[in-house]
Amino acid sequence: MDFNDTPEEAAFRAEVRTFLDSVATRKSDPQDSWDKNLKNEAEAIEIAKAWQRTLHDNGWACLHWPKEYGGRAATQIERVIWDQEEGQYLVPKGFFMIGLGMAGPTIMTYGNDEQKARHLPTLASSEKVWCQLFSEPVAGSDLAGIRTKSEKDGDDWIINGQKIWTSGAHYSDWGILVTRSDPTVAKHKGMTYFMVDMKSPGVEVRPIKQITGGSGFNEVFFTDVRIPDSQRLGEVGDGWNVALATLMNERVAVGERKGGDVLELIELAKNVNINGKPAIEDGAVRAKLAKWYTEFSGLKFTRFRSISAMSRGEVPGPENSIGKLVGAAKSQDMAEFAMMLMDRAGMINDKEIAPFSGMFQQTFMQSPSGRIAGGTDEILRNVVAERVLGLPQEPRSDKGMPYNEIPTGTIK
Amino acid sequence: MNFEFSDNQKLLKDQANKFLADKCPLTTVRTILEGDEPYDKALWNDIVNMGWTAAVIPEEFDGLGLGYLELCMIAEEMGRSLAPVPFSSSVYLATEALLLSGNLEQKEQYLPKLAAGELIGTVADAEGYGSTSDEGYSVTFTDGRLTGEKMPVIDGDIADFAVVAANGAKGTSLYLVDLSDASISKEVLSTLDPTRSQARLTFNGTPAQLLGEDGAGALALEKVFDNAAVLFAFEQIGAAEAALDAAKDYAMNRYAFGRSIASFQAMKHKMADMFVALELARSNCYYGAWALSTGDVELPVAAATARVSATKAMYQCAKENIQIHGGMGFTWEFDCHFFYRRSKLLADNLGSQSLWEEKLISRVVASTAA
């Protein structure tokens, strides 16, 4: 039992470092961020595209892609090492995850030669940015309940409906889209999957204002949008399986969560008073900190176990499924507690005066999303119960029922 | 990164699992729970024959000289089986105290016999209800003799000798005491977990010899407890997993409203939460095992983390196992109460959860200030 790289991993890490040193600037402070002085998102995208081109020209753009499509055929552990190393440099992240991570592999699996030739090179070079058009207002956890309609019209399909929670739709060139092509059959059977040009007439992107006041994602409306049949991925009616292939490519997340964790909370507790004494000396505070410390530590070493599994060439086991479930709730509760320690001033989120530049106040407002996005707490518990513990699914009242006969609520 | 037990260590765990499944089914635990014997002597002899009492004792003292990672694997399986034997007292506490504080003569005298299971040891620390302060023991040592009362002493009625924390000339010190001495009065105490014996030991001018430096007992005991905390934590996750498995098996096969109750989300989410607590504890236990086996400076933090985490997990799994069994879980006939009883024993026997939470935060604060 040790925390060391194998000789192969150490060699790969050295190679990554040598490359990154040659093209990027190492962070002097771990909290440093590449985008802190940017004027706007357009500038961020330009910088991100330029960085991705640099990676592409040097053969580092699509680590996990097969070599025949311009990738390095990197193993899981090599991707982890890349992420660990890249995280120490001032380089952009995050704009190409849907394209490189999800759209690309789906096209490799389901695309015909023409589709592969058309899309994979511009995906690899990150000339084109992609977004994911799956969720709908009434189809999130129950993704197969989507309503967005696709109707065949000659060699085209006509799309009508609405998608939601689409990150980056406003700057994306292309989207991967699941639609309802046949409402008269069972819900998993009547779906068809497309690649859609986001500049097509009838596509309207509207930002969603969140409870934080910011806008991290969008609603996308489709009104009589024409998609040529040549942009269909997979067979008509087989969209559910294509969508599953996309979702299978969601990254194994072994990164650390950002934002305040228990060590920052301990620092805060040293610097605010309860009854004239530092809060860190208060027994009730210490008991809370102990609970969160064991969760913080438990998640850290769970990640280490997952990385170790990948190092042996295995897929991380069930332990990896608990990271978000525990981490997101912990973030929320710690932020709430931190603000309580600040007492009446806890409500003040002015970055100039709030401890840690208002990090805990920001986390308090942001953290509800962590418990919802990418699988709600409730869905994740189902995942643990069914896939890890092997417990049965709940009976589904829409099982085998034609889609258009499934009951719907008043919330549309 | 290789943050995992080796194949050989897993093989040892697998062997321990099979051995205990055969020698110590829950019917064995029930026999001790319901009978008059303080522990299962036949099982103890079998365990001794497996060499587990000799695991981390160096070969020069007739031990096997295995590492702590191996002992952690054994501990997890001992925990899973709820074995009614004084293994933890003798191996995690008394043996560790001798390894950490004994002089050569004491090691030569005790360790070979501990390894061979000829001697059973324990540690006597607590003095009644409430947390015992390591600077204020009422048991005192003067002129080579101990006087005063220790209560409760786990396996105090079984053990051949005890490492006793007492107030000596220079403050808290540890002493080795032969428990067969006629001056000691022993009273077996009624306990919530009768599968592990507890006693009141009253010393009346009982001969004792210093273990370690005079006045260094508090620190020495803290080190023993840190090592033991990791080993106990492995017992706790083993037992917690057994409770979760029992809950799962029952829920899968119990039907209500026309379907398995394991298909109800209220049940699934409860069991998912049990699993989450267990996995966090397991990862922290691995951290503790790494620190214990390498003697890393992080051991005090790692041990407290493993302990706090595993105590929480075992309590959660034990109590929810009863809940998932419904009324059946509250019956004497079902085994659910075994885990519930043992969860409280393991939680409190090295000092309470709140004491360890306090240790954890003190240590984390100290390490972050450095």
PDB file of N, CA and C in Angstrom, chain A residues 1-5 9 263 266 270 280 286-287 289-290 293-295 297-299 301-302 304-305 308 311-312 318-319 322 325-326 378 381-382 384-386 388-395, chain B residues 1-5 10 69 244 248 252 259-260 262-265 267-269 271-273 275-276 279-280 282-284 286-287 289-290 301 305 308-309 357-358 360-362 364-365 368-369:
ATOM      1  N   MET A   1       0.849  -1.197   0.000  1.00  0.00           N
ATOM      2  CA  MET A   1       0.000   0.000   0.000  1.00  0.00           C
ATOM      3  C   MET A   1       0.885   1.248   0.000  1.00  0.00           C
ATOM      4  N   ASP A   2       0.762   2.020  -1.073  1.00  0.00           N
ATOM      5  CA  ASP A   2       1.516   3.269  -1.132  1.00  0.00           C
ATOM      6  C   ASP A   2       0.797   4.240  -2.063  1.00  0.00           C
ATOM      7  N   PHE A   3       1.298   5.461  -2.129  1.00  0.00           N
ATOM      8  CA  PHE A   3       0.645   6.483  -2.956  1.00  0.00           C
ATOM      9  C   PHE A   3       1.482   6.803  -4.195  1.00  0.00           C
ATOM     10  N   ASN A   4       2.382   5.907  -4.552  1.00  0.00           N
ATOM     11  CA  ASN A   4       3.325   6.221  -5.622  1.00  0.00           C
ATOM     12  C   ASN A   4       2.836   5.776  -6.992  1.00  0.00           C
ATOM     13  N   ASP A   5       3.329   6.456  -8.026  1.00  0.00           N
ATOM     14  CA  ASP A   5       3.087   6.029  -9.398  1.00  0.00           C
ATOM     15  C   ASP A   5       3.822   4.723  -9.663  1.00  0.00           C
ATOM     16  N   GLU A   9       3.506   4.911 -15.008  1.00  0.00           N
ATOM     17  CA  GLU A   9       2.762   6.134 -14.702  1.00  0.00           C
ATOM     18  C   GLU A   9       3.703   7.306 -14.481  1.00  0.00           C
ATOM     19  N   LEU A 263     -11.192  22.292   5.877  1.00  0.00           N
ATOM     20  CA  LEU A 263      -9.989  22.988   6.348  1.00  0.00           C
ATOM     21  C   LEU A 263     -10.206  24.508   6.337  1.00  0.00           C
ATOM     22  N   ILE A 266     -12.351  25.287   9.326  1.00  0.00           N
ATOM     23  CA  ILE A 266     -11.550  25.323  10.551  1.00  0.00           C
ATOM     24  C   ILE A 266     -10.841  26.676  10.665  1.00  0.00           C
ATOM     25  N   LYS A 270     -11.379  29.527  13.660  1.00  0.00           N
ATOM     26  CA  LYS A 270     -10.313  30.113  14.492  1.00  0.00           C
ATOM     27  C   LYS A 270     -10.452  31.628  14.582  1.00  0.00           C
ATOM     28  N   ILE A 280     -13.534  27.879  17.365  1.00  0.00           N
ATOM     29  CA  ILE A 280     -12.859  26.579  17.278  1.00  0.00           C
ATOM     30  C   ILE A 280     -12.733  25.935  18.658  1.00  0.00           C
ATOM     31  N   ARG A 286     -16.727  21.893  17.356  1.00  0.00           N
ATOM     32  CA  ARG A 286     -15.724  20.843  17.103  1.00  0.00           C
ATOM     33  C   ARG A 286     -16.370  19.520  16.693  1.00  0.00           C
ATOM     34  N   ALA A 287     -17.513  19.222  17.289  1.00  0.00           N
ATOM     35  CA  ALA A 287     -18.194  17.979  16.927  1.00  0.00           C
ATOM     36  C   ALA A 287     -18.638  18.017  15.456  1.00  0.00           C
ATOM     37  N   LEU A 289     -17.258  19.868  13.109  1.00  0.00           N
ATOM     38  CA  LEU A 289     -16.047  19.832  12.277  1.00  0.00           C
ATOM     39  C   LEU A 289     -15.516  18.407  12.154  1.00  0.00           C
ATOM     40  N   ALA A 290     -15.619  17.660  13.247  1.00  0.00           N
ATOM     41  CA  ALA A 290     -15.136  16.269  13.216  1.00  0.00           C
ATOM     42  C   ALA A 290     -15.933  15.452  12.200  1.00  0.00           C
ATOM     43  N   TYR A 293     -14.887  16.541   8.803  1.00  0.00           N
ATOM     44  CA  TYR A 293     -13.511  16.115   8.499  1.00  0.00           C
ATOM     45  C   TYR A 293     -13.491  14.645   8.080  1.00  0.00           C
ATOM     46  N   THR A 294     -14.260  13.808   8.776  1.00  0.00           N
ATOM     47  CA  THR A 294     -14.254  12.387   8.403  1.00  0.00           C
ATOM     48  C   THR A 294     -14.862  12.183   7.011  1.00  0.00           C
ATOM     49  N   GLU A 295     -15.828  13.027   6.642  1.00  0.00           N
ATOM     50  CA  GLU A 295     -16.395  12.921   5.284  1.00  0.00           C
ATOM     51  C   GLU A 295     -15.382  13.405   4.243  1.00  0.00           C
ATOM     52  N   SER A 297     -12.150  13.444   4.526  1.00  0.00           N
ATOM     53  CA  SER A 297     -11.089  12.444   4.444  1.00  0.00           C
ATOM     54  C   SER A 297     -11.593  11.181   3.742  1.00  0.00           C
ATOM     55  N   GLY A 298     -12.808  10.765   4.080  1.00  0.00           N
ATOM     56  CA  GLY A 298     -13.379   9.564   3.467  1.00  0.00           C
ATOM     57  C   GLY A 298     -13.497   9.704   1.956  1.00  0.00           C
ATOM     58  N   LEU A 299     -13.891  10.890   1.497  1.00  0.00           N
ATOM     59  CA  LEU A 299     -14.015  11.108   0.050  1.00  0.00           C
ATOM     60  C   LEU A 299     -12.639  11.143  -0.615  1.00  0.00           C
ATOM     61  N   PHE A 301      -9.887   9.628   0.325  1.00  0.00           N
ATOM     62  CA  PHE A 301      -9.284   8.293   0.212  1.00  0.00           C
ATOM     63  C   PHE A 301     -10.153   7.346  -0.625  1.00  0.00           C
ATOM     64  N   THR A 302     -11.427   7.682  -0.780  1.00  0.00           N
ATOM     65  CA  THR A 302     -12.243   6.940  -1.741  1.00  0.00           C
ATOM     66  C   THR A 302     -11.745   7.233  -3.153  1.00  0.00           C
ATOM     67  N   PHE A 304      -8.730   8.009  -3.897  1.00  0.00           N
ATOM     68  CA  PHE A 304      -7.459   7.287  -4.011  1.00  0.00           C
ATOM     69  C   PHE A 304      -7.701   5.808  -4.339  1.00  0.00           C
ATOM     70  N   ARG A 305      -8.745   5.248  -3.750  1.00  0.00           N
ATOM     71  CA  ARG A 305      -9.067   3.844  -4.064  1.00  0.00           C
ATOM     72  C   ARG A 305      -9.484   3.709  -5.524  1.00  0.00           C
ATOM     73  N   SER A 308      -6.495   4.001  -7.687  1.00  0.00           N
ATOM     74  CA  SER A 308      -5.722   2.756  -7.580  1.00  0.00           C
ATOM     75  C   SER A 308      -6.326   1.666  -8.462  1.00  0.00           C
ATOM     76  N   SER A 311      -5.364   2.400 -11.879  1.00  0.00           N
ATOM     77  CA  SER A 311      -3.942   2.098 -12.043  1.00  0.00           C
ATOM     78  C   SER A 311      -3.729   0.624 -12.339  1.00  0.00           C
ATOM     79  N   ARG A 312      -4.597  -0.224 -11.806  1.00  0.00           N
ATOM     80  CA  ARG A 312      -4.505  -1.660 -12.086  1.00  0.00           C
ATOM     81  C   ARG A 312      -5.240  -2.025 -13.371  1.00  0.00           C
ATOM     82  N   PRO A 318     -17.922   0.405  -6.929  1.00  0.00           N
ATOM     83  CA  PRO A 318     -19.092   1.155  -6.477  1.00  0.00           C
ATOM     84  C   PRO A 318     -18.751   2.327  -5.564  1.00  0.00           C
ATOM     85  N   GLU A 319     -17.588   2.239  -4.915  1.00  0.00           N
ATOM     86  CA  GLU A 319     -17.228   3.309  -3.997  1.00  0.00           C
ATOM     87  C   GLU A 319     -17.193   4.656  -4.702  1.00  0.00           C
ATOM     88  N   ILE A 322     -20.233   7.473  -4.700  1.00  0.00           N
ATOM     89  CA  ILE A 322     -20.716   8.224  -3.540  1.00  0.00           C
ATOM     90  C   ILE A 322     -20.165   9.644  -3.461  1.00  0.00           C
ATOM     91  N   LEU A 325     -22.772  12.452  -4.065  1.00  0.00           N
ATOM     92  CA  LEU A 325     -23.850  12.320  -3.087  1.00  0.00           C
ATOM     93  C   LEU A 325     -23.436  12.897  -1.731  1.00  0.00           C
ATOM     94  N   VAL A 326     -22.232  12.543  -1.300  1.00  0.00           N
ATOM     95  CA  VAL A 326     -21.754  13.028  -0.003  1.00  0.00           C
ATOM     96  C   VAL A 326     -21.242  14.460  -0.115  1.00  0.00           C
ATOM     97  N   GLU A 378     -31.534  11.870  -4.831  1.00  0.00           N
ATOM     98  CA  GLU A 378     -32.492  10.755  -4.773  1.00  0.00           C
ATOM     99  C   GLU A 378     -32.177   9.706  -5.837  1.00  0.00           C
ATOM    100  N   ARG A 381     -29.088   7.784  -4.875  1.00  0.00           N
ATOM    101  CA  ARG A 381     -29.366   6.738  -3.876  1.00  0.00           C
ATOM    102  C   ARG A 381     -29.979   5.515  -4.555  1.00  0.00           C
ATOM    103  N   ASN A 382     -30.829   5.768  -5.550  1.00  0.00           N
ATOM    104  CA  ASN A 382     -31.372   4.633  -6.316  1.00  0.00           C
ATOM    105  C   ASN A 382     -30.246   3.889  -7.027  1.00  0.00           C
ATOM    106  N   VAL A 384     -27.080   3.686  -6.192  1.00  0.00           N
ATOM    107  CA  VAL A 384     -26.332   2.890  -5.213  1.00  0.00           C
ATOM    108  C   VAL A 384     -27.132   1.651  -4.834  1.00  0.00           C
ATOM    109  N   ALA A 385     -28.427   1.853  -4.559  1.00  0.00           N
ATOM    110  CA  ALA A 385     -29.263   0.746  -4.095  1.00  0.00           C
ATOM    111  C   ALA A 385     -29.394  -0.339  -5.170  1.00  0.00           C
ATOM    112  N   GLU A 386     -29.579   0.091  -6.427  1.00  0.00           N
ATOM    113  CA  GLU A 386     -29.845  -0.898  -7.476  1.00  0.00           C
ATOM    114  C   GLU A 386     -28.562  -1.493  -8.058  1.00  0.00           C
ATOM    115  N   VAL A 388     -25.294  -1.074  -6.955  1.00  0.00           N
ATOM    116  CA  VAL A 388     -24.258  -1.504  -6.020  1.00  0.00           C
ATOM    117  C   VAL A 388     -24.785  -2.601  -5.100  1.00  0.00           C
ATOM    118  N   LEU A 389     -25.931  -2.323  -4.472  1.00  0.00           N
ATOM    119  CA  LEU A 389     -26.456  -3.290  -3.509  1.00  0.00           C
ATOM    120  C   LEU A 389     -27.333  -4.345  -4.172  1.00  0.00           C
ATOM    121  N   GLY A 390     -27.705  -4.121  -5.435  1.00  0.00           N
ATOM    122  CA  GLY A 390     -28.487  -5.132  -6.152  1.00  0.00           C
ATOM    123  C   GLY A 390     -29.933  -5.207  -5.723  1.00  0.00           C
ATOM    124  N   LEU A 391     -30.475  -4.110  -5.187  1.00  0.00           N
ATOM    125  CA  LEU A 391     -31.884  -4.101  -4.782  1.00  0.00           C
ATOM    126  C   LEU A 391     -32.763  -3.897  -6.017  1.00  0.00           C
ATOM    127  N   PRO A 392     -34.018  -4.382  -5.942  1.00  0.00           N
ATOM    128  CA  PRO A 392     -34.869  -4.298  -7.141  1.00  0.00           C
ATOM    129  C   PRO A 392     -35.319  -2.866  -7.452  1.00  0.00           C
ATOM    130  N   GLN A 393     -35.600  -2.619  -8.740  1.00  0.00           N
ATOM    131  CA  GLN A 393     -36.197  -1.344  -9.124  1.00  0.00           C
ATOM    132  C   GLN A 393     -37.612  -1.262  -8.568  1.00  0.00           C
ATOM    133  N   GLU A 394     -38.079  -0.024  -8.407  1.00  0.00           N
ATOM    134  CA  GLU A 394     -39.501   0.134  -8.079  1.00  0.00           C
ATOM    135  C   GLU A 394     -40.301  -0.234  -9.316  1.00  0.00           C
ATOM    136  N   PRO A 395     -41.474  -0.836  -9.124  1.00  0.00           N
ATOM    137  CA  PRO A 395     -42.309  -1.105 -10.295  1.00  0.00           C
ATOM    138  C   PRO A 395     -42.618   0.220 -11.004  1.00  0.00           C
TER     139      PRO A 395
ATOM    140  N   MET B   1      -0.529   4.873  -8.271  1.00  0.00           N
ATOM    141  CA  MET B   1      -1.018   4.804  -6.887  1.00  0.00           C
ATOM    142  C   MET B   1      -1.499   3.382  -6.573  1.00  0.00           C
ATOM    143  N   ASN B   2      -1.187   2.945  -5.396  1.00  0.00           N
ATOM    144  CA  ASN B   2      -1.582   1.597  -5.000  1.00  0.00           C
ATOM    145  C   ASN B   2      -2.168   1.639  -3.594  1.00  0.00           C
ATOM    146  N   PHE B   3      -3.304   2.316  -3.469  1.00  0.00           N
ATOM    147  CA  PHE B   3      -3.941   2.484  -2.161  1.00  0.00           C
ATOM    148  C   PHE B   3      -4.940   1.341  -1.970  1.00  0.00           C
ATOM    149  N   GLU B   4      -4.377   0.164  -1.834  1.00  0.00           N
ATOM    150  CA  GLU B   4      -5.211  -1.039  -1.793  1.00  0.00           C
ATOM    151  C   GLU B   4      -4.400  -2.126  -1.099  1.00  0.00           C
ATOM    152  N   PHE B   5      -5.086  -3.062  -0.512  1.00  0.00           N
ATOM    153  CA  PHE B   5      -4.385  -4.193   0.082  1.00  0.00           C
ATOM    154  C   PHE B   5      -3.874  -5.106  -1.027  1.00  0.00           C
ATOM    155  N   LYS B  10      -5.358  -9.815   0.772  1.00  0.00           N
ATOM    156  CA  LYS B  10      -6.762 -10.150   0.512  1.00  0.00           C
ATOM    157  C   LYS B  10      -7.015 -11.652   0.650  1.00  0.00           C
ATOM    158  N   LEU B  69      -0.953  -4.368   8.182  1.00  0.00           N
ATOM    159  CA  LEU B  69      -1.967  -4.512   7.118  1.00  0.00           C
ATOM    160  C   LEU B  69      -2.611  -5.897   7.203  1.00  0.00           C
ATOM    161  N   LEU B 244     -25.371  -4.648   7.268  1.00  0.00           N
ATOM    162  CA  LEU B 244     -25.967  -4.197   6.002  1.00  0.00           C
ATOM    163  C   LEU B 244     -26.387  -5.404   5.157  1.00  0.00           C
ATOM    164  N   LYS B 248     -30.159  -6.285   3.911  1.00  0.00           N
ATOM    165  CA  LYS B 248     -30.429  -6.464   2.493  1.00  0.00           C
ATOM    166  C   LYS B 248     -31.115  -7.812   2.245  1.00  0.00           C
ATOM    167  N   MET B 252     -34.916  -8.109   0.791  1.00  0.00           N
ATOM    168  CA  MET B 252     -35.127  -8.728  -0.524  1.00  0.00           C
ATOM    169  C   MET B 252     -36.199  -9.824  -0.451  1.00  0.00           C
ATOM    170  N   ARG B 259     -45.007  -6.790  -3.125  1.00  0.00           N
ATOM    171  CA  ARG B 259     -43.655  -6.771  -3.687  1.00  0.00           C
ATOM    172  C   ARG B 259     -42.596  -6.776  -2.588  1.00  0.00           C
ATOM    173  N   SER B 260     -41.381  -7.071  -3.001  1.00  0.00           N
ATOM    174  CA  SER B 260     -40.257  -7.070  -2.069  1.00  0.00           C
ATOM    175  C   SER B 260     -40.124  -5.690  -1.432  1.00  0.00           C
ATOM    176  N   ALA B 262     -37.604  -4.417  -0.420  1.00  0.00           N
ATOM    177  CA  ALA B 262     -36.348  -3.814  -0.883  1.00  0.00           C
ATOM    178  C   ALA B 262     -36.561  -2.970  -2.131  1.00  0.00           C
ATOM    179  N   SER B 263     -37.750  -3.052  -2.746  1.00  0.00           N
ATOM    180  CA  SER B 263     -38.007  -2.246  -3.939  1.00  0.00           C
ATOM    181  C   SER B 263     -38.600  -0.881  -3.594  1.00  0.00           C
ATOM    182  N   PHE B 264     -38.936  -0.663  -2.324  1.00  0.00           N
ATOM    183  CA  PHE B 264     -39.449   0.651  -1.926  1.00  0.00           C
ATOM    184  C   PHE B 264     -38.290   1.631  -1.745  1.00  0.00           C
ATOM    185  N   GLN B 265     -38.468   2.829  -2.284  1.00  0.00           N
ATOM    186  CA  GLN B 265     -37.371   3.804  -2.183  1.00  0.00           C
ATOM    187  C   GLN B 265     -37.034   4.144  -0.737  1.00  0.00           C
ATOM    188  N   MET B 267     -36.803   2.229   1.657  1.00  0.00           N
ATOM    189  CA  MET B 267     -35.870   1.196   2.099  1.00  0.00           C
ATOM    190  C   MET B 267     -34.558   1.285   1.336  1.00  0.00           C
ATOM    191  N   LYS B 268     -34.661   1.490   0.027  1.00  0.00           N
ATOM    192  CA  LYS B 268     -33.450   1.557  -0.798  1.00  0.00           C
ATOM    193  C   LYS B 268     -32.563   2.718  -0.368  1.00  0.00           C
ATOM    194  N   HIS B 269     -33.198   3.861  -0.103  1.00  0.00           N
ATOM    195  CA  HIS B 269     -32.396   5.026   0.268  1.00  0.00           C
ATOM    196  C   HIS B 269     -31.757   4.842   1.642  1.00  0.00           C
ATOM    197  N   MET B 271     -30.798   1.997   2.857  1.00  0.00           N
ATOM    198  CA  MET B 271     -29.665   1.083   2.680  1.00  0.00           C
ATOM    199  C   MET B 271     -28.533   1.748   1.892  1.00  0.00           C
ATOM    200  N   ALA B 272     -28.889   2.632   0.961  1.00  0.00           N
ATOM    201  CA  ALA B 272     -27.849   3.386   0.247  1.00  0.00           C
ATOM    202  C   ALA B 272     -27.055   4.234   1.243  1.00  0.00           C
ATOM    203  N   ASP B 273     -27.759   4.851   2.184  1.00  0.00           N
ATOM    204  CA  ASP B 273     -27.076   5.673   3.185  1.00  0.00           C
ATOM    205  C   ASP B 273     -26.184   4.823   4.093  1.00  0.00           C
ATOM    206  N   PHE B 275     -24.692   2.122   3.110  1.00  0.00           N
ATOM    207  CA  PHE B 275     -23.534   1.816   2.265  1.00  0.00           C
ATOM    208  C   PHE B 275     -22.581   3.007   2.200  1.00  0.00           C
ATOM    209  N   VAL B 276     -23.131   4.199   2.061  1.00  0.00           N
ATOM    210  CA  VAL B 276     -22.290   5.398   1.958  1.00  0.00           C
ATOM    211  C   VAL B 276     -21.456   5.568   3.237  1.00  0.00           C
ATOM    212  N   GLU B 279     -18.733   2.970   3.206  1.00  0.00           N
ATOM    213  CA  GLU B 279     -17.645   3.207   2.254  1.00  0.00           C
ATOM    214  C   GLU B 279     -16.727   4.332   2.712  1.00  0.00           C
ATOM    215  N   LEU B 280     -17.309   5.395   3.265  1.00  0.00           N
ATOM    216  CA  LEU B 280     -16.480   6.480   3.805  1.00  0.00           C
ATOM    217  C   LEU B 280     -15.590   5.929   4.912  1.00  0.00           C
ATOM    218  N   ARG B 282     -14.691   2.850   5.327  1.00  0.00           N
ATOM    219  CA  ARG B 282     -13.698   1.921   4.772  1.00  0.00           C
ATOM    220  C   ARG B 282     -12.497   2.684   4.212  1.00  0.00           C
ATOM    221  N   SER B 283     -12.765   3.740   3.483  1.00  0.00           N
ATOM    222  CA  SER B 283     -11.659   4.522   2.919  1.00  0.00           C
ATOM    223  C   SER B 283     -10.808   5.129   4.034  1.00  0.00           C
ATOM    224  N   ASN B 284     -11.471   5.615   5.088  1.00  0.00           N
ATOM    225  CA  ASN B 284     -10.716   6.157   6.227  1.00  0.00           C
ATOM    226  C   ASN B 284      -9.941   5.060   6.946  1.00  0.00           C
ATOM    227  N   TYR B 286      -8.630   2.456   5.487  1.00  0.00           N
ATOM    228  CA  TYR B 286      -7.449   2.201   4.653  1.00  0.00           C
ATOM    229  C   TYR B 286      -6.366   3.233   4.972  1.00  0.00           C
ATOM    230  N   TYR B 287      -6.800   4.470   5.124  1.00  0.00           N
ATOM    231  CA  TYR B 287      -5.861   5.552   5.492  1.00  0.00           C
ATOM    232  C   TYR B 287      -5.214   5.221   6.840  1.00  0.00           C
ATOM    233  N   ALA B 289      -4.873   2.282   8.168  1.00  0.00           N
ATOM    234  CA  ALA B 289      -4.025   1.091   8.000  1.00  0.00           C
ATOM    235  C   ALA B 289      -2.674   1.483   7.397  1.00  0.00           C
ATOM    236  N   TRP B 290      -2.743   2.377   6.405  1.00  0.00           N
ATOM    237  CA  TRP B 290      -1.496   2.842   5.784  1.00  0.00           C
ATOM    238  C   TRP B 290      -0.617   3.547   6.833  1.00  0.00           C
ATOM    239  N   VAL B 301      -3.916  11.572  13.399  1.00  0.00           N
ATOM    240  CA  VAL B 301      -5.084  12.068  12.671  1.00  0.00           C
ATOM    241  C   VAL B 301      -5.789  10.906  11.973  1.00  0.00           C
ATOM    242  N   THR B 305      -9.581   9.628  12.624  1.00  0.00           N
ATOM    243  CA  THR B 305     -10.513   9.715  11.494  1.00  0.00           C
ATOM    244  C   THR B 305     -11.179   8.365  11.250  1.00  0.00           C
ATOM    245  N   VAL B 308     -13.640   7.557  14.280  1.00  0.00           N
ATOM    246  CA  VAL B 308     -14.889   8.330  14.311  1.00  0.00           C
ATOM    247  C   VAL B 308     -15.810   7.878  13.180  1.00  0.00           C
ATOM    248  N   SER B 309     -15.206   7.690  12.026  1.00  0.00           N
ATOM    249  CA  SER B 309     -15.964   7.316  10.847  1.00  0.00           C
ATOM    250  C   SER B 309     -16.557   5.907  10.988  1.00  0.00           C
ATOM    251  N   GLU B 357     -13.874  12.464  18.609  1.00  0.00           N
ATOM    252  CA  GLU B 357     -14.101  13.653  17.770  1.00  0.00           C
ATOM    253  C   GLU B 357     -13.231  14.796  18.269  1.00  0.00           C
ATOM    254  N   GLU B 358     -13.174  14.909  19.595  1.00  0.00           N
ATOM    255  CA  GLU B 358     -12.359  15.963  20.200  1.00  0.00           C
ATOM    256  C   GLU B 358     -10.877  15.759  19.872  1.00  0.00           C
ATOM    257  N   LEU B 360      -9.696  14.162  17.327  1.00  0.00           N
ATOM    258  CA  LEU B 360      -9.506  14.383  15.891  1.00  0.00           C
ATOM    259  C   LEU B 360      -9.321  15.865  15.586  1.00  0.00           C
ATOM    260  N   ILE B 361     -10.223  16.676  16.112  1.00  0.00           N
ATOM    261  CA  ILE B 361     -10.129  18.101  15.772  1.00  0.00           C
ATOM    262  C   ILE B 361      -8.896  18.740  16.416  1.00  0.00           C
ATOM    263  N   SER B 362      -8.572  18.350  17.630  1.00  0.00           N
ATOM    264  CA  SER B 362      -7.338  18.872  18.251  1.00  0.00           C
ATOM    265  C   SER B 362      -6.131  18.578  17.364  1.00  0.00           C
ATOM    266  N   VAL B 364      -6.107  17.733  14.093  1.00  0.00           N
ATOM    267  CA  VAL B 364      -6.157  18.409  12.783  1.00  0.00           C
ATOM    268  C   VAL B 364      -5.751  19.869  12.944  1.00  0.00           C
ATOM    269  N   VAL B 365      -6.275  20.523  13.983  1.00  0.00           N
ATOM    270  CA  VAL B 365      -5.935  21.928  14.206  1.00  0.00           C
ATOM    271  C   VAL B 365      -4.432  22.064  14.450  1.00  0.00           C
ATOM    272  N   THR B 368      -2.612  21.588  11.130  1.00  0.00           N
ATOM    273  CA  THR B 368      -2.756  22.678  10.162  1.00  0.00           C
ATOM    274  C   THR B 368      -2.063  23.941  10.644  1.00  0.00           C
ATOM    275  N   ALA B 369      -1.839  24.047  11.962  1.00  0.00           N
ATOM    276  CA  ALA B 369      -1.151  25.232  12.485  1.00  0.00           C
ATOM    277  C   ALA B 369       0.340  25.145  12.204  1.00  0.00           C
TER     278      ALA B 369
END
